Tab-separated table of C-alpha atoms in Angstrom:
chain	number	residue	atom	x	y	z
A	1136	MET	CA	0.058	-0.006	-0.023
A	1137	ALA	CA	1.178	3.285	-0.966
A	1138	PRO	CA	2.143	5.732	1.891
A	1139	THR	CA	-0.310	8.613	2.565
A	1140	LEU	CA	0.656	12.079	1.726
A	1141	PRO	CA	1.130	12.986	5.420
A	1142	GLU	CA	3.318	10.152	6.091
A	1143	VAL	CA	5.596	10.877	3.225
A	1144	PHE	CA	5.947	14.094	3.844
A	1145	ARG	CA	6.533	13.973	7.268
A	1146	LYS	CA	9.389	11.540	6.403
A	1147	ALA	CA	10.672	14.010	3.617
A	1148	VAL	CA	10.647	16.514	6.368
A	1149	SER	CA	12.688	14.549	8.583
A	1150	THR	CA	15.065	13.931	5.792
A	1151	ALA	CA	16.274	17.254	6.135
A	1152	ALA	CA	17.754	16.697	9.830
A	1153	VAL	CA	19.475	13.701	8.350
A	1154	PHE	CA	21.775	15.467	5.494
A	1155	PRO	CA	24.222	16.878	7.820
A	1156	LEU	CA	24.264	14.060	9.983
A	1157	ILE	CA	25.338	11.752	7.327
A	1158	ALA	CA	27.826	14.408	5.612
A	1159	PHE	CA	29.241	14.805	9.218
A	1160	CYS	CA	29.532	10.708	9.530
A	1161	GLN	CA	31.201	10.682	6.184
A	1162	ALA	CA	33.514	13.588	7.589
A	1163	GLU	CA	37.073	12.785	8.417
A	1164	ALA	CA	36.590	12.612	12.182
A	1165	VAL	CA	34.325	9.637	11.626
A	1166	LYS	CA	35.615	8.360	8.447
A	1167	LYS	CA	36.047	4.803	9.495
A	1168	VAL	CA	32.206	4.482	9.813
A	1169	ASP	CA	30.588	2.795	6.572
A	1170	ILE	CA	27.682	4.713	5.444
A	1171	VAL	CA	26.582	4.163	1.986
A	1172	GLU	CA	27.308	7.284	0.002
A	1173	GLN	CA	23.829	6.118	-1.851
A	1174	GLN	CA	21.839	6.740	0.709
A	1175	PHE	CA	22.413	10.539	0.899
A	1176	PHE	CA	21.968	10.702	-2.898
A	1177	VAL	CA	18.481	8.490	-2.555
A	1178	SER	CA	17.156	10.719	0.480
A	1179	GLU	CA	18.027	13.689	-1.832
A	1180	GLN	CA	15.624	12.066	-4.393
A	1181	VAL	CA	12.751	11.203	-1.586
A	1182	MET	CA	12.922	14.751	-0.644
A	1183	SER	CA	12.979	16.036	-4.469
A	1184	ALA	CA	10.304	14.039	-5.342
A	1185	THR	CA	8.102	14.613	-2.141
A	1186	LEU	CA	8.135	18.412	-1.906
A	1187	GLY	CA	9.103	18.961	-5.693
A	1188	SER	CA	7.981	17.173	-9.020
A	1189	ALA	CA	5.497	14.652	-7.554
A	1190	LYS	CA	1.686	14.871	-8.215
A	1191	PHE	CA	-1.011	14.511	-5.383
A	1192	GLU	CA	-4.294	12.832	-5.741
A	1193	GLY	CA	-6.540	13.163	-2.583
A	1194	ASN	CA	-4.657	12.179	0.274
A	1195	GLU	CA	-2.708	9.556	-1.655
A	1196	PHE	CA	0.522	10.004	-3.077
A	1197	ASP	CA	0.166	9.481	-6.927
A	1198	TYR	CA	3.729	8.117	-7.979
A	1199	ASN	CA	4.174	8.533	-11.641
A	1200	ASP	CA	7.145	9.198	-13.833
A	1201	ASN	CA	8.748	11.746	-11.340
A	1202	TRP	CA	8.999	9.031	-8.910
A	1203	LEU	CA	12.715	7.813	-9.449
A	1204	ARG	CA	12.259	4.621	-7.098
A	1205	PRO	CA	9.404	2.351	-7.100
A	1206	ILE	CA	7.423	2.191	-3.621
A	1207	PRO	CA	9.158	-0.666	-2.131
A	1208	GLU	CA	12.587	0.704	-2.487
A	1209	LEU	CA	11.467	4.097	-1.431
A	1210	THR	CA	9.713	2.782	1.579
A	1211	ARG	CA	13.313	0.774	2.652
A	1212	GLN	CA	15.348	4.094	2.050
A	1213	ILE	CA	12.658	5.872	4.490
A	1214	ASN	CA	13.195	3.205	7.011
A	1215	VAL	CA	16.976	3.922	6.537
A	1216	VAL	CA	16.338	7.605	6.810
A	1217	ASN	CA	13.922	7.135	9.970
A	1218	GLU	CA	16.871	4.858	11.528
A	1219	LEU	CA	19.429	7.538	10.690
A	1220	VAL	CA	17.071	10.259	12.637
A	1221	ASP	CA	16.820	8.311	15.593
A	1222	LEU	CA	20.337	7.518	15.594
A	1223	GLY	CA	21.112	11.286	15.176
A	1224	ALA	CA	18.776	11.963	17.681
A	1225	ILE	CA	20.326	9.950	20.007
A	1226	VAL	CA	23.987	10.836	19.450
A	1227	PHE	CA	24.028	14.474	18.939
A	1228	ALA	CA	20.647	16.066	20.134
A	1229	GLY	CA	21.375	15.728	23.996
A	1230	SER	CA	18.833	16.679	26.685
A	1231	ARG	CA	15.996	19.037	26.222
A	1232	ASP	CA	15.483	19.198	30.100
A	1233	VAL	CA	15.672	22.527	32.053
A	1234	THR	CA	15.634	22.291	35.608
A	1235	ALA	CA	14.648	25.390	37.551
A	1236	GLU	CA	17.690	25.730	38.831
A	1237	GLU	CA	19.443	25.729	35.134
A	1238	ALA	CA	16.737	28.660	34.304
A	1239	ASN	CA	17.539	30.472	37.203
A	1240	ILE	CA	21.148	30.055	36.353
A	1241	MET	CA	20.907	31.420	32.627
A	1242	ARG	CA	18.698	34.501	34.166
A	1243	GLN	CA	21.728	35.036	36.781
A	1244	TYR	CA	24.332	35.066	33.509
A	1245	TYR	CA	22.622	37.242	31.166
A	1246	ARG	CA	21.526	39.876	33.630
A	1247	SER	CA	25.010	40.115	35.052
A	1248	LYS	CA	25.867	41.068	31.451
A	1249	LEU	CA	22.821	43.219	30.547
A	1250	ARG	CA	21.773	46.884	31.534
A	1251	LYS	CA	18.630	48.592	30.901
A	1252	LEU	CA	18.456	50.334	27.728
B	1089	MET	CA	18.160	4.326	24.275
B	1090	TYR	CA	21.709	4.957	25.363
B	1091	LEU	CA	24.315	5.625	22.338
B	1092	GLU	CA	26.274	2.366	22.521
B	1093	GLU	CA	22.724	0.426	22.162
B	1094	ALA	CA	21.247	2.825	19.382
B	1095	ILE	CA	24.767	2.130	17.408
B	1096	ASN	CA	24.483	-1.563	18.134
B	1097	LYS	CA	21.053	-1.627	16.763
B	1098	ALA	CA	21.742	0.819	13.667
B	1099	THR	CA	21.672	-1.305	10.314
B	1100	ILE	CA	23.016	1.312	8.579
B	1101	ILE	CA	26.817	0.992	10.238
B	1102	ALA	CA	28.641	-1.577	9.236
B	1103	GLU	CA	29.226	-4.135	12.094
B	1104	GLU	CA	32.857	-4.055	11.913
B	1105	GLN	CA	32.849	-0.124	12.234
B	1106	LYS	CA	30.562	0.036	15.271
B	1107	ALA	CA	33.233	-0.119	17.885
B	1108	ASP	CA	34.875	2.618	16.076
B	1109	PHE	CA	32.119	4.729	15.540
B	1110	PHE	CA	31.145	4.560	19.395
B	1111	ALA	CA	34.601	5.293	20.306
B	1112	CYS	CA	34.918	8.228	18.156
B	1113	LEU	CA	31.707	9.744	19.272
B	1114	ASP	CA	32.461	8.910	23.130
B	1115	ARG	CA	35.738	10.762	23.253
B	1116	LEU	CA	34.193	14.021	22.045
B	1117	PRO	CA	35.271	16.568	22.844
B	1118	GLN	CA	38.703	15.290	22.956
B	1119	ASP	CA	40.445	16.535	19.458
B	1120	LEU	CA	37.123	18.552	18.907
B	1121	ASP	CA	39.610	21.815	18.329
B	1122	ARG	CA	41.482	20.018	15.534
B	1123	TRP	CA	38.540	20.062	13.317
B	1124	LEU	CA	36.000	22.078	14.525
B	1125	TYR	CA	37.309	25.419	13.630
B	1126	ASN	CA	38.441	26.611	9.946
B	1127	PRO	CA	42.401	27.674	10.193
B	1128	THR	CA	41.302	30.993	8.935
B	1129	ILE	CA	38.264	33.110	8.993
B	1130	LEU	CA	36.069	32.535	5.961
B	1131	GLU	CA	36.008	34.980	2.990
B	1132	GLU	CA	36.856	38.400	4.779
B	1133	GLN	CA	33.693	40.380	2.858
B	1134	SER	CA	31.218	37.438	3.615
B	1135	LEU	CA	29.342	36.523	6.739
B	1136	ASN	CA	29.366	33.022	7.206
B	1137	GLN	CA	26.693	30.699	9.243
B	1138	GLY	CA	28.460	29.741	12.545
B	1139	ASP	CA	30.981	32.739	12.420
B	1140	ILE	CA	31.786	33.759	15.859
B	1141	LEU	CA	32.424	37.720	16.558
B	1142	ASN	CA	33.318	39.476	19.663
B	1143	ASN	CA	31.962	42.384	21.245
B	1144	ILE	CA	28.386	42.757	19.326
B	1145	PRO	CA	25.833	44.477	20.936
B	1146	ILE	CA	22.516	42.472	21.331
B	1147	CYS	CA	19.407	42.930	23.763
B	1148	PHE	CA	16.678	41.182	25.150
B	1149	ILE	CA	13.127	42.160	26.608
B	1150	GLU	CA	12.944	41.298	29.947
B	1151	ASP	CA	10.172	40.464	32.432
B	1152	ASP	CA	9.432	43.873	33.071
B	1153	GLY	CA	9.096	44.814	29.328
B	1154	ASP	CA	12.031	46.598	28.764
B	1155	ALA	CA	15.035	45.917	26.867
B	1156	TYR	CA	17.992	44.865	28.325
B	1157	GLY	CA	21.561	44.917	26.342
B	1158	GLY	CA	25.136	44.335	26.539
B	1159	ASN	CA	27.857	43.415	24.280
B	1160	PHE	CA	28.322	39.633	23.766
B	1161	THR	CA	30.739	37.450	21.538
B	1162	VAL	CA	27.805	35.943	19.168
B	1163	ALA	CA	27.534	33.359	16.826
B	1164	LEU	CA	25.798	33.905	13.505
B	1165	MET	CA	22.809	31.229	13.207
B	1166	SER	CA	21.289	32.871	9.709
B	1167	THR	CA	22.094	30.484	6.622
B	1168	SER	CA	25.128	32.137	4.820
B	1169	CYS	CA	23.096	32.826	1.515
B	1170	ASP	CA	20.559	35.107	3.848
B	1171	MET	CA	23.404	37.022	5.118
B	1172	GLN	CA	24.746	38.118	1.541
B	1173	PRO	CA	24.574	41.940	1.004
B	1174	GLY	CA	21.348	42.722	-0.233
B	1175	ARG	CA	19.540	40.125	0.902
B	1176	LEU	CA	17.706	39.898	4.341
B	1177	PRO	CA	18.157	43.012	6.608
B	1178	TYR	CA	18.632	41.266	9.749
B	1179	VAL	CA	20.678	38.304	10.500
B	1180	LEU	CA	20.052	35.751	13.517
B	1181	ALA	CA	22.837	35.685	16.022
B	1182	ALA	CA	23.136	33.554	19.289
B	1183	PRO	CA	25.226	34.790	22.338
B	1184	VAL	CA	28.276	33.016	22.993
B	1185	VAL	CA	28.664	31.786	26.843
B	1186	SER	CA	31.825	31.727	28.528
B	1187	LEU	CA	31.893	28.182	30.296
B	1188	GLU	CA	33.739	29.470	33.114
B	1189	GLU	CA	31.378	32.338	33.956
B	1190	LEU	CA	28.378	30.210	33.662
B	1191	THR	CA	29.711	27.493	36.020
B	1192	GLN	CA	30.272	30.234	38.690
B	1193	TYR	CA	26.508	30.055	39.295
B	1194	LYS	CA	26.688	26.222	40.027
B	1195	ASN	CA	27.703	25.014	43.503
B	1196	LYS	CA	31.246	23.368	43.389
B	1197	ASP	CA	29.610	19.798	43.515
B	1198	THR	CA	27.865	20.047	40.182
B	1199	ALA	CA	29.812	22.791	38.261
B	1200	ASN	CA	32.307	20.323	36.654
B	1201	GLN	CA	29.734	17.792	36.074
B	1202	PHE	CA	27.376	20.803	34.147
B	1203	ALA	CA	30.699	22.029	32.321
B	1204	GLU	CA	31.484	18.189	31.012
B	1205	GLN	CA	27.974	17.742	29.711
B	1206	ILE	CA	28.147	21.187	27.823
B	1207	LYS	CA	31.673	20.117	26.358
B	1208	LYS	CA	30.105	16.635	25.405
B	1209	ASN	CA	27.223	18.407	23.766
B	1210	LYS	CA	24.772	16.524	25.865
B	1211	ILE	CA	22.778	19.337	26.165
B	1212	ALA	CA	20.319	20.443	23.355
B	1213	ARG	CA	20.423	24.134	23.523
B	1214	TYR	CA	24.347	24.377	24.030
B	1215	PHE	CA	26.885	24.021	21.263
B	1216	PHE	CA	30.113	23.609	22.685
B	1217	LEU	CA	33.145	25.795	21.426
B	1218	PRO	CA	36.631	24.436	22.519
B	1219	ALA	CA	38.644	27.279	23.420
B	1220	LEU	CA	40.918	29.067	20.737
B	1221	ASN	CA	41.812	32.262	19.214
B	1222	GLY	CA	41.445	34.019	22.709
B	1223	LEU	CA	38.026	32.449	22.955
B	1224	GLY	CA	37.929	30.373	26.364
B	1225	ASP	CA	35.775	27.537	26.407
B	1226	ALA	CA	32.667	28.577	25.718
B	1227	CYS	CA	29.241	27.468	23.954
B	1228	ILE	CA	26.572	28.707	21.711
B	1229	ASP	CA	23.267	29.291	23.488
B	1230	PHE	CA	20.505	28.446	20.733
B	1231	SER	CA	17.974	29.386	23.471
B	1232	GLN	CA	18.642	33.263	23.348
B	1233	ILE	CA	18.774	34.079	19.573
B	1234	VAL	CA	18.474	37.577	18.503
B	1235	THR	CA	18.324	39.571	15.542
B	1236	ILE	CA	21.115	42.181	14.412
B	1237	SER	CA	21.249	44.665	11.412
B	1238	SER	CA	22.780	42.705	8.517
B	1239	ASN	CA	24.538	45.987	7.191
B	1240	PHE	CA	25.933	46.673	11.122
B	1241	MET	CA	27.407	42.752	11.268
B	1242	HIS	CA	28.917	43.354	7.392
B	1243	LYS	CA	30.414	46.974	8.800
B	1244	ILE	CA	31.998	45.240	11.739
B	1245	LYS	CA	33.232	42.054	9.421
B	1246	SER	CA	34.911	44.596	6.815
B	1247	GLU	CA	36.142	47.409	9.480
B	1248	LYS	CA	36.720	45.569	12.417
B	1249	PRO	CA	38.224	42.011	11.434
B	1250	SER	CA	39.691	41.267	14.658
B	1251	ASN	CA	36.572	41.094	16.036
B	1252	CYS	CA	36.000	37.932	13.942
B	1253	VAL	CA	37.635	35.408	16.086
B	1254	LEU	CA	36.568	32.300	14.369
B	1255	SER	CA	34.863	30.192	11.352
B	1256	LEU	CA	33.715	26.683	11.274
B	1257	SER	CA	35.320	24.169	9.354
B	1258	GLN	CA	33.153	22.127	6.782
B	1259	LYS	CA	33.375	19.394	9.385
B	1260	GLY	CA	32.514	21.613	11.969
B	1261	TYR	CA	29.725	23.428	10.398
B	1262	TYR	CA	28.076	19.860	9.840
B	1263	PHE	CA	28.290	19.249	13.255
B	1264	PHE	CA	26.801	22.560	14.132
B	1265	LEU	CA	24.145	22.087	11.788
B	1266	VAL	CA	23.081	18.545	13.134
B	1267	LYS	CA	22.988	20.390	16.793
B	1268	LEU	CA	21.067	23.066	15.422
B	1269	MET	CA	18.217	20.956	13.550
B	1270	TYR	CA	17.854	18.764	16.303
B	1271	PHE	CA	17.184	21.451	18.800
B	1272	PHE	CA	14.620	23.100	16.723
B	1273	ALA	CA	13.206	20.030	15.174
B	1274	ARG	CA	10.817	17.368	17.030
B	1275	ILE	CA	10.609	13.993	15.264
B	1276	GLU	CA	6.816	13.040	15.202
B	1277	THR	CA	6.585	9.199	15.661
B	1278	ASP	CA	2.640	9.209	14.542
B	1279	PRO	CA	1.766	9.737	11.270
B	1280	ALA	CA	-1.990	10.043	12.355
B	1281	ARG	CA	-1.376	13.206	13.931
B	1282	THR	CA	-0.333	15.173	10.853
B	1283	ALA	CA	-3.198	13.629	9.028
B	1284	ALA	CA	-5.904	14.984	11.178
């Protein structure tokens, strides 16, 4: 079954967060990591096809000549992208928690640097 | 899920490379200063995303509704293309916070732990900047972004080049983007929510 438009769109948007992760992983600092270069290319195709040239019918994605990959392949690639997003979130995102103490520290820090204009 | 567990479960990383990958990420920020920054300031006439500039006036609106200002070291957050002359009138900038000064507000028992968390980029809103070019260990505070006139920033870059202390390397730039995107992005897990 073809993925719905919102689903594909959501995956494609997630892809945007993945580009630099892939690029970073390919960079010298982690050059031993074997992330297939083609994944970057295919992810770009997913983004392009989804946001650019593809046509929509109702709530379903109507893949036609503009689709560069058949759906099963696309789905597989989307799963790869999802895995990268999840991995990236763990590796790079860090905690979003803000304790009352930390908020107070930031307030004190900035107030020590600022004066009323 | 913890880092090691996530890496072990990842199908996209070659099995034989997982240990190296984990080791490389685990030892951050060791060696970070070797690859995070560009050896020189990028293009003297251009503003580039991630550039670090000293002594820039910024202001915030405080609880009483009044503006409070001061001079800060800032990191440019706008995309480089949006900061080209004749593009957007304002650029986004985030203050760069001194780790030494910030940890002064923590008690002694937790100050070191707090600094280590920042250095390992374990806190989403901070991007760690290792000391270089007169900048001590510091971090970009993504949660305090302000806008500054683009013309003013170009003037600083051309007339006060000594204020431009650091540019990110290509690899550093990617690293910066990853942190920035994960700071702003929320990954949805339920497609039905977006379909509603």
